[in-house]
Amino acid sequence: MMSRPYNFSAGPAAISEEVLAIAAAEMLDWHGCGMSVMEMSHRGKEFGQIHAQAQADLRTLLAIPEHFHLLFMQGGAWAQNAIVPLNLSRGETVDFVVTGAWSQKSTKEAQKYCRAHIAASSEDTGFTTLPAPATWQLSDRPAYIHLCSNETIHGVEFHELPDLRALGCDAPLVIDFSSHVASRPVDWSRVGLAFAGAQKNLGPAGLTLVVVREDLLDRALPTCPSAFTYQTVAQHGSMFNTPPTYAIYIASLVFQWLLRLGGIKAVEARNTAKARCLYEAIDQSALYTNPVDPACRSRMNIPFHLRDAELQDAFLAGARDRGLLQLKGHKSVGGMRASLYNAMPMEGVLALVEYLRDFEQTHG
Ligand code: PMP
């Protein structure tokens, strides 16, 4: 296969070439059954096999305990901003930790369904820090605490999830882990529910992953749509209605690829090394800056600015010429952003670092 460019998109994002090649080979005829995965009944034995394998492999990969249900849903992570309060809030108070654009959007959306209380916010630092859990102003009896464990736009990541019990709070923790799911292990003892859109680290858009603790299935509001009621989806093994079958199939190939890489610890080590390499190049240069506190820098989404913003178009055009794609930052913060999801190899990061140096030499 011809070598492909390196794609730094924040999502939908690059998928491992190995996975794409398997999907291409199996496109017309999956394992000799005469059908493409797209053409199969979701209730047939062939898709049943793919679905069961995907569930089992993801459970193994992320070491998800038995008392959590693993749901494959639709609607994206955005829809979960409404679906979570419909299922868990009972219309009562929910505490939000606001650390960037995505937790901000979650708070606003949830306000339609519950009382949203902002327990902590890092807006005063331009979302470049994380408020220490000991400083959070939690409500008396929140239905749950919501946070975004990796802010895709601002590039901040909780390297460790908070221990709510140590804060004297027994409410469940809900995390939006869309942009770093499957990039590192998760401490499930600290989590009540985790959700993620698939299109960054798990596969194509269209699939939404929800991992929910068994005891949280009993509290949905009666107005919650059936297809979005966790208990209903769980009781039907994610087959209450037609699931996004092709997206699940590609995700299952991604899970198998991650297991072949050595599992989540090995994947985390790769990601740590990649991020360190890029942050070092940014920090050592006189042209590029990253504003985020090093203690909470994301390993997945690395925003950076050129000190001379006039050079931005030339930077992006030069990057494209070198096969370094989709480096433009989110429009709300400007600048550049390199997303280093699992499918970005170290070679791609080294190619970007080399380009950063060359561009600085000619334009710095
Ligand atoms: N949460 C986070 C952290 C995200 O990065 C995104 C998408 N970029 C969303 C939620 C929204 O996801 P979707 O577009 O899949 O609904």
Short mmCIF file of C-alpha atoms and ligand atoms in Angstrom, two decimals:
data_model
loop_
_atom_site.label_atom_id
_atom_site.label_comp_id
_atom_site.label_asym_id
_atom_site.label_seq_id
_atom_site.Cartn_x
_atom_site.Cartn_y
_atom_site.Cartn_z
CA MET A 1 0.00 0.00 0.00
CA MET A 2 1.24 3.53 -0.78
CA SER A 3 2.24 5.39 2.34
CA ARG A 4 -0.57 7.61 3.59
CA PRO A 5 -0.27 11.13 5.03
CA TYR A 6 -0.37 11.66 8.80
CA ASN A 7 -3.80 12.85 9.88
CA PHE A 8 -3.93 14.96 13.06
CA SER A 9 -7.71 15.52 13.02
CA ALA A 10 -9.51 15.87 16.36
CA GLY A 11 -12.35 13.70 15.06
CA PRO A 12 -13.53 11.99 13.00
CA ALA A 13 -9.92 10.98 13.21
CA ALA A 14 -7.34 8.64 11.73
CA ILE A 15 -7.98 4.91 11.95
CA SER A 16 -5.11 2.43 11.95
CA GLU A 17 -4.10 1.46 8.43
CA GLU A 18 -4.03 -2.17 9.55
CA VAL A 19 -7.71 -1.93 10.52
CA LEU A 20 -8.67 -0.17 7.29
CA ALA A 21 -6.90 -2.86 5.26
CA ILE A 22 -8.82 -5.66 7.03
CA ALA A 23 -12.10 -3.80 6.52
CA ALA A 24 -11.27 -3.30 2.83
CA ALA A 25 -10.49 -7.00 2.35
CA GLU A 26 -13.74 -7.99 4.09
CA MET A 27 -15.91 -5.32 2.47
CA LEU A 28 -17.72 -7.45 -0.11
CA ASP A 29 -17.83 -10.75 1.71
CA TRP A 30 -17.42 -11.03 5.48
CA HIS A 31 -15.76 -14.36 6.39
CA GLY A 32 -17.28 -16.20 3.43
CA CYS A 33 -20.92 -15.47 4.30
CA GLY A 34 -21.52 -13.67 0.99
CA MET A 35 -22.56 -10.37 2.61
CA SER A 36 -20.92 -7.14 3.57
CA VAL A 37 -21.28 -6.36 7.29
CA MET A 38 -23.44 -3.39 6.19
CA GLU A 39 -25.96 -5.77 4.62
CA MET A 40 -26.47 -8.13 7.55
CA SER A 41 -29.44 -8.27 9.87
CA HIS A 42 -28.40 -7.04 13.27
CA ARG A 43 -30.28 -10.05 14.66
CA GLY A 44 -28.53 -12.63 12.48
CA LYS A 45 -25.84 -14.99 13.74
CA GLU A 46 -23.03 -13.29 11.78
CA PHE A 47 -23.56 -9.85 13.25
CA GLY A 48 -24.33 -11.42 16.63
CA GLN A 49 -20.81 -12.84 16.56
CA ILE A 50 -19.22 -9.48 15.65
CA HIS A 51 -21.21 -7.69 18.34
CA ALA A 52 -20.41 -10.20 21.09
CA GLN A 53 -16.72 -10.17 20.18
CA ALA A 54 -16.65 -6.34 20.21
CA GLN A 55 -18.24 -6.27 23.67
CA ALA A 56 -15.91 -8.93 25.06
CA ASP A 57 -12.77 -7.36 23.59
CA LEU A 58 -13.62 -3.87 24.84
CA ARG A 59 -14.34 -5.26 28.30
CA THR A 60 -10.96 -6.99 28.31
CA LEU A 61 -9.10 -3.99 26.89
CA LEU A 62 -10.48 -1.50 29.42
CA ALA A 63 -10.77 -4.04 32.29
CA ILE A 64 -14.44 -3.13 32.74
CA PRO A 65 -15.82 -4.96 35.81
CA GLU A 66 -18.85 -7.25 35.56
CA HIS A 67 -21.13 -4.84 37.45
CA PHE A 68 -20.91 -2.34 34.59
CA HIS A 69 -23.05 -2.58 31.47
CA LEU A 70 -21.45 -1.78 28.19
CA LEU A 71 -23.93 -0.10 25.84
CA PHE A 72 -23.52 0.67 22.15
CA MET A 73 -25.82 3.61 21.40
CA GLN A 74 -26.32 6.37 18.81
CA GLY A 75 -26.66 10.14 18.98
CA GLY A 76 -23.03 10.95 19.74
CA ALA A 77 -21.59 12.35 22.94
CA TRP A 78 -23.69 15.48 22.43
CA ALA A 79 -26.88 13.49 22.87
CA GLN A 80 -25.47 12.02 26.09
CA ASN A 81 -25.44 15.55 27.51
CA ALA A 82 -29.25 15.17 27.60
CA ILE A 83 -29.49 11.39 27.95
CA VAL A 84 -27.38 11.26 31.13
CA PRO A 85 -29.56 13.74 33.08
CA LEU A 86 -32.72 12.07 31.73
CA ASN A 87 -31.44 8.77 33.14
CA LEU A 88 -29.61 9.78 36.30
CA SER A 89 -30.71 13.19 37.62
CA ARG A 90 -34.31 12.47 38.74
CA GLY A 91 -34.72 16.18 37.87
CA GLU A 92 -32.68 17.12 40.93
CA THR A 93 -29.35 18.94 41.36
CA VAL A 94 -26.32 17.84 39.37
CA ASP A 95 -22.81 19.19 40.01
CA PHE A 96 -20.61 20.16 37.08
CA VAL A 97 -16.86 20.70 37.00
CA VAL A 98 -16.28 23.09 34.11
CA THR A 99 -12.82 22.79 32.59
CA GLY A 100 -13.33 23.69 28.93
CA ALA A 101 -15.73 23.92 26.01
CA TRP A 102 -17.15 20.42 26.33
CA SER A 103 -18.01 20.44 30.03
CA GLN A 104 -19.46 23.91 29.46
CA LYS A 105 -21.75 22.57 26.71
CA SER A 106 -22.72 19.62 28.92
CA THR A 107 -23.77 21.98 31.73
CA LYS A 108 -25.91 24.09 29.40
CA GLU A 109 -27.67 21.11 27.85
CA ALA A 110 -28.33 19.42 31.21
CA GLN A 111 -30.09 22.56 32.48
CA LYS A 112 -33.11 21.53 30.40
CA TYR A 113 -33.55 18.45 32.58
CA CYS A 114 -32.13 19.18 36.03
CA ARG A 115 -30.71 21.88 38.26
CA ALA A 116 -27.13 22.32 37.14
CA HIS A 117 -24.76 23.60 39.81
CA ILE A 118 -21.24 24.63 38.82
CA ALA A 119 -19.09 23.15 41.59
CA ALA A 120 -15.80 24.33 40.10
CA SER A 121 -14.56 26.11 37.01
CA SER A 122 -11.21 26.96 35.50
CA GLU A 123 -12.65 29.60 33.18
CA ASP A 124 -10.70 32.33 35.00
CA THR A 125 -7.43 30.80 33.74
CA GLY A 126 -8.81 30.45 30.19
CA PHE A 127 -9.22 26.71 30.84
CA THR A 128 -5.48 26.16 31.06
CA THR A 129 -5.57 24.55 34.54
CA LEU A 130 -7.75 22.06 36.43
CA PRO A 131 -9.39 23.06 39.72
CA ALA A 132 -8.10 20.82 42.53
CA PRO A 133 -10.86 18.48 43.79
CA ALA A 134 -10.37 19.73 47.38
CA THR A 135 -11.59 23.18 46.21
CA TRP A 136 -14.81 21.94 44.57
CA GLN A 137 -17.98 23.39 46.07
CA LEU A 138 -20.17 20.30 45.88
CA SER A 139 -23.91 20.48 46.58
CA ASP A 140 -25.44 18.75 49.59
CA ARG A 141 -26.87 15.77 47.75
CA PRO A 142 -26.08 15.98 44.03
CA ALA A 143 -27.61 13.28 41.81
CA TYR A 144 -24.17 12.93 40.23
CA ILE A 145 -21.00 14.87 39.44
CA HIS A 146 -20.15 15.48 35.79
CA LEU A 147 -16.73 16.21 34.35
CA CYS A 148 -15.02 15.95 30.99
CA SER A 149 -11.89 13.92 31.59
CA ASN A 150 -10.20 15.19 28.43
CA GLU A 151 -11.15 18.54 26.93
CA THR A 152 -10.67 18.12 23.18
CA ILE A 153 -10.60 21.85 22.39
CA HIS A 154 -8.63 23.29 25.33
CA GLY A 155 -6.25 20.34 25.62
CA VAL A 156 -6.57 19.65 29.36
CA GLU A 157 -6.75 16.15 30.78
CA PHE A 158 -7.43 14.69 34.21
CA HIS A 159 -4.40 12.41 34.56
CA GLU A 160 -6.14 10.91 37.56
CA LEU A 161 -9.87 10.75 38.23
CA PRO A 162 -10.99 12.37 41.49
CA ASP A 163 -11.82 10.15 44.44
CA LEU A 164 -15.23 11.55 45.40
CA ARG A 165 -15.45 9.41 48.52
CA ALA A 166 -12.29 11.10 49.84
CA LEU A 167 -14.22 14.38 49.41
CA GLY A 168 -17.05 12.98 51.53
CA CYS A 169 -19.34 12.57 48.52
CA ASP A 170 -21.02 9.28 47.61
CA ALA A 171 -22.70 10.53 44.42
CA PRO A 172 -21.67 8.76 41.20
CA LEU A 173 -19.06 10.35 38.96
CA VAL A 174 -20.02 10.75 35.30
CA ILE A 175 -17.19 11.28 32.83
CA ASP A 176 -17.24 12.36 29.22
CA PHE A 177 -14.14 10.48 28.06
CA SER A 178 -14.84 10.88 24.33
CA SER A 179 -11.42 12.15 23.36
CA HIS A 180 -9.18 9.88 25.41
CA VAL A 181 -11.19 6.66 25.70
CA ALA A 182 -8.95 3.62 25.20
CA SER A 183 -5.81 5.73 25.42
CA ARG A 184 -5.00 4.71 29.02
CA PRO A 185 -6.50 2.59 31.83
CA VAL A 186 -9.61 3.78 33.71
CA ASP A 187 -10.04 3.43 37.49
CA TRP A 188 -13.60 2.07 37.42
CA SER A 189 -13.84 2.17 41.22
CA ARG A 190 -14.17 5.97 40.86
CA VAL A 191 -16.70 5.97 38.00
CA GLY A 192 -20.49 5.60 37.88
CA LEU A 193 -20.90 6.21 34.16
CA ALA A 194 -18.59 7.00 31.26
CA PHE A 195 -19.61 7.97 27.74
CA ALA A 196 -17.75 8.55 24.49
CA GLY A 197 -18.38 9.21 20.84
CA ALA A 198 -16.41 6.66 18.81
CA GLN A 199 -14.94 8.86 16.11
CA LYS A 200 -11.67 9.70 17.83
CA ASN A 201 -10.19 6.59 19.35
CA LEU A 202 -12.67 3.77 18.76
CA GLY A 203 -13.67 3.88 15.09
CA PRO A 204 -16.04 5.75 12.80
CA ALA A 205 -18.70 8.29 13.81
CA GLY A 206 -22.16 6.91 14.54
CA LEU A 207 -21.37 4.72 17.54
CA THR A 208 -21.60 6.04 21.10
CA LEU A 209 -20.16 4.02 23.95
CA VAL A 210 -21.77 4.13 27.41
CA VAL A 211 -20.32 2.21 30.35
CA VAL A 212 -22.79 2.35 33.23
CA ARG A 213 -22.79 0.83 36.71
CA GLU A 214 -25.61 -1.67 37.25
CA ASP A 215 -27.15 0.15 40.24
CA LEU A 216 -27.70 3.34 38.20
CA LEU A 217 -30.20 1.78 35.79
CA ASP A 218 -33.24 2.28 38.01
CA ARG A 219 -33.78 6.03 37.97
CA ALA A 220 -34.69 7.26 34.47
CA LEU A 221 -37.35 9.95 34.16
CA PRO A 222 -40.57 8.59 32.58
CA THR A 223 -40.15 11.10 29.72
CA CYS A 224 -36.81 9.59 28.69
CA PRO A 225 -37.11 8.19 25.13
CA SER A 226 -37.08 4.37 25.11
CA ALA A 227 -34.12 4.10 22.76
CA PHE A 228 -32.17 6.33 25.16
CA THR A 229 -33.17 4.65 28.43
CA TYR A 230 -30.09 2.82 29.68
CA GLN A 231 -32.10 0.08 31.36
CA THR A 232 -34.02 -0.67 28.16
CA VAL A 233 -30.86 -0.65 26.06
CA ALA A 234 -29.09 -2.88 28.61
CA GLN A 235 -32.00 -5.34 28.83
CA HIS A 236 -31.90 -5.73 25.06
CA GLY A 237 -28.12 -6.15 24.88
CA SER A 238 -27.81 -2.87 22.89
CA MET A 239 -30.30 -4.28 20.33
CA PHE A 240 -33.48 -2.50 21.42
CA ASN A 241 -33.41 -0.80 18.05
CA THR A 242 -31.00 -1.24 15.15
CA PRO A 243 -27.50 -0.42 16.37
CA PRO A 244 -24.88 1.26 14.14
CA THR A 245 -23.73 -2.10 12.81
CA TYR A 246 -20.88 -1.07 10.52
CA ALA A 247 -19.42 1.32 13.09
CA ILE A 248 -19.51 -1.48 15.68
CA TYR A 249 -17.73 -3.79 13.25
CA ILE A 250 -14.91 -1.28 12.60
CA ALA A 251 -14.66 -0.59 16.34
CA SER A 252 -14.32 -4.33 16.94
CA LEU A 253 -11.36 -4.40 14.52
CA VAL A 254 -9.87 -1.44 16.41
CA PHE A 255 -10.26 -3.27 19.75
CA GLN A 256 -8.51 -6.34 18.32
CA TRP A 257 -5.72 -4.15 16.96
CA LEU A 258 -5.23 -2.50 20.37
CA LEU A 259 -5.09 -5.92 22.04
CA ARG A 260 -2.47 -7.00 19.47
CA LEU A 261 -0.44 -3.88 20.34
CA GLY A 262 -0.18 -5.28 23.87
CA GLY A 263 -3.29 -3.95 25.59
CA ILE A 264 -4.06 -0.71 27.33
CA LYS A 265 -0.82 -0.34 29.32
CA ALA A 266 1.25 -0.66 26.15
CA VAL A 267 -1.08 1.77 24.36
CA GLU A 268 -0.73 4.26 27.22
CA ALA A 269 3.07 4.03 27.10
CA ARG A 270 3.02 4.78 23.36
CA ASN A 271 0.72 7.75 23.91
CA THR A 272 2.82 9.16 26.74
CA ALA A 273 5.97 8.97 24.62
CA LYS A 274 4.29 10.61 21.62
CA ALA A 275 2.86 13.50 23.65
CA ARG A 276 6.16 14.09 25.48
CA CYS A 277 7.98 14.32 22.16
CA LEU A 278 5.63 17.00 20.79
CA TYR A 279 5.40 19.05 24.02
CA GLU A 280 9.19 19.11 24.25
CA ALA A 281 9.48 20.43 20.72
CA ILE A 282 6.90 23.15 21.43
CA ASP A 283 8.41 24.15 24.77
CA GLN A 284 11.94 24.32 23.37
CA SER A 285 11.00 26.55 20.45
CA ALA A 286 10.77 30.34 20.34
CA LEU A 287 7.96 30.28 17.77
CA TYR A 288 5.34 27.88 19.20
CA THR A 289 3.52 28.02 22.53
CA ASN A 290 1.13 25.80 24.44
CA PRO A 291 -0.66 27.63 27.25
CA VAL A 292 -1.75 24.61 29.34
CA ASP A 293 -0.33 23.92 32.82
CA PRO A 294 2.11 21.00 32.29
CA ALA A 295 0.43 19.12 35.17
CA CYS A 296 -2.78 18.69 33.19
CA ARG A 297 -1.75 18.72 29.57
CA SER A 298 -3.69 16.36 27.35
CA ARG A 299 -1.84 13.49 25.78
CA MET A 300 -4.42 13.32 23.00
CA ASN A 301 -5.16 16.90 21.91
CA ILE A 302 -2.30 19.36 21.82
CA PRO A 303 -3.26 22.92 20.92
CA PHE A 304 -0.46 25.33 20.08
CA HIS A 305 -0.11 28.85 18.78
CA LEU A 306 2.45 30.52 16.55
CA ARG A 307 3.78 33.62 18.29
CA ASP A 308 3.31 35.38 14.95
CA ALA A 309 -0.28 34.55 13.98
CA GLU A 310 0.35 35.98 10.49
CA LEU A 311 2.37 32.85 9.73
CA GLN A 312 -0.53 30.50 10.33
CA ASP A 313 -1.66 30.05 6.72
CA ALA A 314 1.90 29.46 5.53
CA PHE A 315 2.38 26.95 8.36
CA LEU A 316 -0.72 24.98 7.42
CA ALA A 317 0.04 25.02 3.68
CA GLY A 318 3.61 23.80 4.31
CA ALA A 319 2.29 21.07 6.60
CA ARG A 320 -0.14 19.85 3.94
CA ASP A 321 2.72 19.72 1.41
CA ARG A 322 4.58 17.39 3.78
CA GLY A 323 1.57 15.13 4.25
CA LEU A 324 0.68 16.47 7.71
CA LEU A 325 -3.08 16.95 7.57
CA GLN A 326 -5.81 18.68 9.61
CA LEU A 327 -3.62 20.68 11.99
CA LYS A 328 -5.87 23.73 12.10
CA GLY A 329 -7.08 24.52 15.64
CA HIS A 330 -10.72 24.67 16.69
CA LYS A 331 -12.31 27.92 15.53
CA SER A 332 -13.25 28.93 19.09
CA VAL A 333 -9.60 29.07 20.24
CA GLY A 334 -7.71 29.50 16.93
CA GLY A 335 -4.11 28.45 16.36
CA MET A 336 -3.19 24.84 15.69
CA ARG A 337 -4.07 21.54 17.25
CA ALA A 338 -2.39 18.18 16.83
CA SER A 339 -4.51 15.25 17.95
CA LEU A 340 -2.37 12.23 18.73
CA TYR A 341 -4.95 9.49 19.13
CA ASN A 342 -4.02 5.81 19.25
CA ALA A 343 -3.83 5.51 15.47
CA MET A 344 -1.13 8.20 15.19
CA PRO A 345 2.22 6.39 15.09
CA MET A 346 5.38 7.85 16.65
CA GLU A 347 6.67 8.32 13.07
CA GLY A 348 3.86 10.83 12.48
CA VAL A 349 4.80 12.79 15.61
CA LEU A 350 8.48 12.80 14.57
CA ALA A 351 7.51 14.05 11.10
CA LEU A 352 5.52 16.87 12.72
CA VAL A 353 8.40 17.76 15.07
CA GLU A 354 10.80 17.87 12.14
CA TYR A 355 8.42 20.16 10.27
CA LEU A 356 8.06 22.44 13.32
CA ARG A 357 11.86 22.85 13.44
CA ASP A 358 12.24 23.41 9.70
CA PHE A 359 9.42 25.96 9.62
CA GLU A 360 10.87 27.82 12.58
CA GLN A 361 14.29 27.94 10.91
CA THR A 362 12.87 29.49 7.78
CA HIS A 363 10.27 31.76 9.42
CA GLY A 364 11.35 32.23 13.05
N1 PMP B 1 -17.47 15.62 24.19
C1 PMP B 1 -16.20 15.75 23.77
C2 PMP B 1 -15.09 15.72 24.78
C3 PMP B 1 -15.94 15.92 22.40
O1 PMP B 1 -14.69 16.07 21.98
C4 PMP B 1 -17.01 15.91 21.48
C5 PMP B 1 -16.80 16.03 19.99
N2 PMP B 1 -15.70 16.67 19.57
C6 PMP B 1 -18.31 15.77 21.97
C7 PMP B 1 -18.49 15.62 23.34
C8 PMP B 1 -19.48 15.75 21.05
O2 PMP B 1 -19.47 14.55 20.37
P1 PMP B 1 -20.43 14.19 19.13
O3 PMP B 1 -20.11 15.17 18.05
O4 PMP B 1 -20.05 12.80 18.84
O5 PMP B 1 -21.83 14.30 19.58
#
